Amino acid sequence: MKKLLIRIVMVLVMLVVLNWVYSKWFFEKDLRKHSDIVELSWQVVDDSCRIIYLGESSNNNYGEKEVNHRKISDFTSDYFPTIKMGDLTKKASHAQTYYYMLKHIPKSSSVETVVVTMNLRSFGPLWIYSKLETPLRKQLVLLEDRPPLVNRFLLAFKAYPIKTEEEWNEFVFEHWRNDTFNIPDFPWRTTADWDYGMYSYGWYDFHGQRDWDLTALACHYIKTYAFQIDDDNPRVKDFDAIVDLCRERGWNLVFNLMAENVDKANELVGKDLMKLFRLNRDYLLKRYGNMEGVTVVNNLSLVRDVNFIDQDWTTEHYYEEGRRIIADHLALTLRDFYPNDYQNPDSLKMDIGHYFLGGTMALDRQNPYSMTLVLTADSIRPDWDMVNVAFEIKQADGLNNAIFAVEKHDAQGEKSIDSYAVKLQVQKSGIWDFATFALPIDSTFRMAQKIKLYVHNFSESAVQIRNLDVSLRPAYLKPRVKAKSYKSDDVDSGK
Amino acid sequence: MVFNSIAFVVFLPIVVLLFYLLPHKWRWLMLLAASCVFYMWFVPKYILILLVTIVIDYAAGILMEHYADQPRKKKTYLIISIVSTLMVLMVFKYLNFITENLDQLCASLGMETHLMTHIILPIGLSFHTFQSMSYVIEVYRGHQKAERHFGYYSLYVMFFPQLVTGPIERPGNLLRQLHEKKEFRYENISKGMRLILFGFFVKMVVADHLGEYVDEVYGHLDEYNSWTVLCCMVFYSFQIYCDFFGYSTIALGSAKLMGFDITDNFKSPYLSKSIAEFWHRWHISLSTWFRDYVYIPLGGSRVKYGRWVFNILVVFVLSGIWHGAAWTFLLWGFAHGLLHVVEKTLRKALPTRGHTPLTLLGFGNALRVAKTFVLVTLFWVMFRATDFEHLKAIFVTAFTNFGGGEQMSVKPGVWIYLGLFILSDILLRNTRFDKWCDDKPLVLRWLIYAALAFMVIACSSVCNFPFIYFQF
């Protein structure tokens, strides 16, 4: 037994040493690899943002034919031209994910205000027990407050819920069957009853035939929104944790309650579902609206049906107008925190030359140039000091040799090209990443007769770029920080 | 419960602690309860299937012993037991396959049928049914006394370290040990821990990393060139070996912690010089099961050549079918059987060769090992392919697409882990990791433990790969 005890002590010493080795040389790499949301949080520090917007796909989704792909956070930041605003956007994330993202914003950061997306759907069983939970929860294991080696051990031994889609669905069904509505005179007992009721009566077309598509959509609205939020809801606990964290860090906290397609819900299901919308909204407004240091922006019924991209499913994906409506509403709330920095973007158009050069472009050997912005000498105002360029780029391999080019033509027709290598900023392949350049408007710039700005891809392999955004502005008007759009196909499959 | 899960990491120490704290007379009950928890962690209701086979074989054992002097009755009980056990296997493992093929056959005859069933295979069914069968056969042969204690018999079938993926134990080894009073010995704890650590390394670091590449390439054959697919074939050979060997080693270690010695299932099979030797070193508990209960009763090798060929092919085809209900498994078994026959026939037919320059240089064995490895690797493709279409696609891509497609880039770490494993396999050729460590200096031993522990924790794959043999 004594021998065993000695060995146990030796094992403990060994583990302490291994923990030290792991923390020093391996942990950061593992964090980037297995918990990459943390990289988003670190990015914020680099950019020294004062406002952070945390969102999911509602922030960065756009219509297939839309040219303007700008996010809600981008539109919001237009109102605060002197403030750097960053966003941490990750598809399918929810309050628990946001909590970890916020927790890993270093204490040295300049963050003052945090805008957290509050998605009503995320309180329902359909999202709480979504199959995407497995990869999301896997990401969080390394981020817990434990010695790094312990976290890695737990990750290696799968200390997160590994469940198949069927197993997750079983949880959802269980809630639909067993969670009863605690509302006086409410005609439905459970979601499952209600769903069955809708399925039984359903929708009919003009010819009196059963419209199965519409019936299925109505059932889906019931399954998505027919739940009652209470204090035991796991998301409520997550939002509470965010409140505590923000208080601890001294941040202003804004919960941005996203718009749902209440028009369609009303049309398809009717007043009973609207009642639940109201009850749940009131619960959230009452719970968090009255908390010190917390503001809730209520956008729930602000966006009309026509501005929702997905007409045959329940999402918070909006067309540009919808994104702008939410951004305008949010900006009005943020104005309370930054009254002197708030400016209507329309008035700023007087001060900034802003050019948005379209959606996604593939630059390959045959077609190596992006859309080109052509400026003439007289279009550059004397008070402009800087050209700010930002675009997203995705490369097939790490060998991209793309440049941002500034081509200056003098009066004699001679041209000179200043080139700025993209690869200095973007090394990762297979994901959308950002390239940003701040170029001074110097004398050569002003003396040129014509200036062309474009991206040129010299590489053998193709690169894609999107949202090429060029603005010319006075130095005092800082450019907004380009929001980091996360891995295009964000959530890892968890195979 | 799977071994590489946090649940098992918590479960095992508790069971071991309780085992030593409880008096001997209660240990069987605790182990049986623990085994039930272990099994029910997957799908609880499947324990009923296990219970049915346990009850039938337990009763058959007693009845056969009772009618020891009435051969006809004795044989009847043996047949009832084996048929009922095989029926369970047939329904849960082969019925989907049979009905699917009947549907296809009818379709080819112009008839539309919908016989196809969708029964989910209970985990480890093939293993514990074979273990049950070995008990009744041993009792029938009079080599084993029938177990009267239902608890001990149940525990023999359900002993959690080897319940779902073997080794397939014989009653003479395991049932006897279950009755023995085990004293706490530091040596058992030490050896058990060594085996578990090494097993985790082999499974979580080597097999699972290789699995990531194998799944990617075999899942997207059209994207990769021949070199990549060939490399992937080799990776799969090591993946399946490390996966199964890792599991067996953890099983051995878990049992050893409580003082139980269960059968070694592997002895460096890829260092075999022939297919026959390969089967003496690969999945030993299954090979010996087929040898003792199928091959020898069929006449073994002491028969005419034609009959011997038949015996060999029957055993190998059955072995293939045992692994899985698919034509690819049958083909895999048949290919091994055929090669075994060809090798033995050639060895007999050809005169003993003298020394060649290669054998004089000591390369003879190396060449034979390489030849066996290449053939086994090619055969593993049949084992891995989802169907004949997939099998064909793998071979076509492997040998005809040298110019096109992408070259897979393998992380250096993966080569290092694979290299370390191959080195360990050579070092452990005629021994086992726990025994190999015995005569090493303390410092070296602890450095090895530290390195293994570090790799298991910090370098293991985080992808979720269930043990490959779970599906059997």
PDB file of C-alpha atoms in Angstrom, chain A residues 1 3-4 6-8 10-11 14-15 18-19 21-22 26 30 33-34 138 149-150 152-160 162 167 494-495, chain B residues 3-7 9 184 186 189 200 204 208-209 212 215-216 411 442 445-446 449-450 453-454 456-465:
ATOM      1  CA  MET A   1       0.000   0.000   0.000  1.00  0.00           C
ATOM      2  CA  LYS A   3       4.361   1.654  -2.564  1.00  0.00           C
ATOM      3  CA  LEU A   4       1.039   2.542  -4.117  1.00  0.00           C
ATOM      4  CA  ILE A   6       4.361   6.759  -3.357  1.00  0.00           C
ATOM      5  CA  ARG A   7       3.359   6.023  -6.920  1.00  0.00           C
ATOM      6  CA  ILE A   8       0.220   8.137  -6.576  1.00  0.00           C
ATOM      7  CA  MET A  10       4.689  10.464  -8.378  1.00  0.00           C
ATOM      8  CA  VAL A  11       1.712  10.493 -10.746  1.00  0.00           C
ATOM      9  CA  MET A  14       4.074  14.096 -13.208  1.00  0.00           C
ATOM     10  CA  LEU A  15       0.679  15.599 -13.981  1.00  0.00           C
ATOM     11  CA  LEU A  18       2.775  17.861 -17.812  1.00  0.00           C
ATOM     12  CA  ASN A  19       0.234  20.590 -17.163  1.00  0.00           C
ATOM     13  CA  VAL A  21       4.448  21.818 -20.400  1.00  0.00           C
ATOM     14  CA  TYR A  22       1.022  21.711 -22.014  1.00  0.00           C
ATOM     15  CA  PHE A  26       0.432  23.419 -26.603  1.00  0.00           C
ATOM     16  CA  ASP A  30      -5.261  23.699 -29.164  1.00  0.00           C
ATOM     17  CA  LYS A  33      -7.844  24.522 -33.260  1.00  0.00           C
ATOM     18  CA  HIS A  34     -10.596  23.099 -31.094  1.00  0.00           C
ATOM     19  CA  LYS A 138     -17.317  20.378 -27.665  1.00  0.00           C
ATOM     20  CA  LEU A 149      -4.362  19.797 -19.066  1.00  0.00           C
ATOM     21  CA  VAL A 150      -7.571  18.852 -17.269  1.00  0.00           C
ATOM     22  CA  ARG A 152      -7.668  18.753 -22.705  1.00  0.00           C
ATOM     23  CA  PHE A 153      -8.135  15.481 -20.856  1.00  0.00           C
ATOM     24  CA  LEU A 154     -11.874  16.074 -20.740  1.00  0.00           C
ATOM     25  CA  LEU A 155     -11.892  16.900 -24.436  1.00  0.00           C
ATOM     26  CA  ALA A 156      -9.912  13.760 -25.265  1.00  0.00           C
ATOM     27  CA  PHE A 157     -12.324  11.633 -23.227  1.00  0.00           C
ATOM     28  CA  LYS A 158     -15.356  13.318 -24.779  1.00  0.00           C
ATOM     29  CA  ALA A 159     -16.746  15.039 -21.703  1.00  0.00           C
ATOM     30  CA  TYR A 160     -19.487  16.702 -23.696  1.00  0.00           C
ATOM     31  CA  ILE A 162     -22.163  13.155 -27.884  1.00  0.00           C
ATOM     32  CA  GLU A 167     -31.127  11.197 -29.555  1.00  0.00           C
ATOM     33  CA  GLY A 494     -18.409  16.643 -34.707  1.00  0.00           C
ATOM     34  CA  LYS A 495     -17.798  13.460 -36.469  1.00  0.00           C
TER      35      LYS A 495
ATOM     36  CA  PHE B   3     -13.492   2.853 -22.845  1.00  0.00           C
ATOM     37  CA  ASN B   4     -12.334   6.206 -24.214  1.00  0.00           C
ATOM     38  CA  SER B   5     -15.062   8.151 -22.449  1.00  0.00           C
ATOM     39  CA  ILE B   6     -15.121  10.173 -19.282  1.00  0.00           C
ATOM     40  CA  ALA B   7     -17.859   7.872 -17.978  1.00  0.00           C
ATOM     41  CA  VAL B   9     -12.656   6.901 -16.530  1.00  0.00           C
ATOM     42  CA  PHE B 184      -5.017  -6.806  -3.587  1.00  0.00           C
ATOM     43  CA  TYR B 186       0.324  -3.700  -6.199  1.00  0.00           C
ATOM     44  CA  ILE B 189      -2.583  -2.362 -10.281  1.00  0.00           C
ATOM     45  CA  PHE B 200      -5.408   4.520 -24.761  1.00  0.00           C
ATOM     46  CA  MET B 204      -6.850   7.531 -29.142  1.00  0.00           C
ATOM     47  CA  ASP B 208      -8.182   7.872 -34.252  1.00  0.00           C
ATOM     48  CA  HIS B 209      -5.723  10.187 -36.003  1.00  0.00           C
ATOM     49  CA  GLU B 212      -9.571  11.004 -39.729  1.00  0.00           C
ATOM     50  CA  ASP B 215     -12.695   8.578 -43.480  1.00  0.00           C
ATOM     51  CA  GLU B 216     -11.844  11.652 -45.487  1.00  0.00           C
ATOM     52  CA  LYS B 411       0.435  16.175 -40.463  1.00  0.00           C
ATOM     53  CA  LEU B 442      12.516   3.150 -12.969  1.00  0.00           C
ATOM     54  CA  ARG B 445       9.751   3.540 -17.184  1.00  0.00           C
ATOM     55  CA  TRP B 446       8.363   6.742 -15.764  1.00  0.00           C
ATOM     56  CA  TYR B 449       4.549   6.694 -18.766  1.00  0.00           C
ATOM     57  CA  ALA B 450       4.837  10.476 -18.838  1.00  0.00           C
ATOM     58  CA  ALA B 453       0.105  10.088 -20.680  1.00  0.00           C
ATOM     59  CA  PHE B 454       0.977  13.357 -22.348  1.00  0.00           C
ATOM     60  CA  VAL B 456      -3.077  10.499 -24.670  1.00  0.00           C
ATOM     61  CA  ILE B 457      -4.217  13.728 -23.066  1.00  0.00           C
ATOM     62  CA  ALA B 458      -2.707  16.404 -25.249  1.00  0.00           C
ATOM     63  CA  CYS B 459      -2.234  14.788 -28.647  1.00  0.00           C
ATOM     64  CA  SER B 460      -5.207  12.475 -28.987  1.00  0.00           C
ATOM     65  CA  SER B 461      -7.682  13.011 -31.762  1.00  0.00           C
ATOM     66  CA  VAL B 462     -10.786  14.856 -30.637  1.00  0.00           C
ATOM     67  CA  CYS B 463     -12.958  13.286 -33.319  1.00  0.00           C
ATOM     68  CA  ASN B 464     -15.452  10.812 -32.057  1.00  0.00           C
ATOM     69  CA  PHE B 465     -14.498   7.412 -33.459  1.00  0.00           C
TER      70      PHE B 465
END
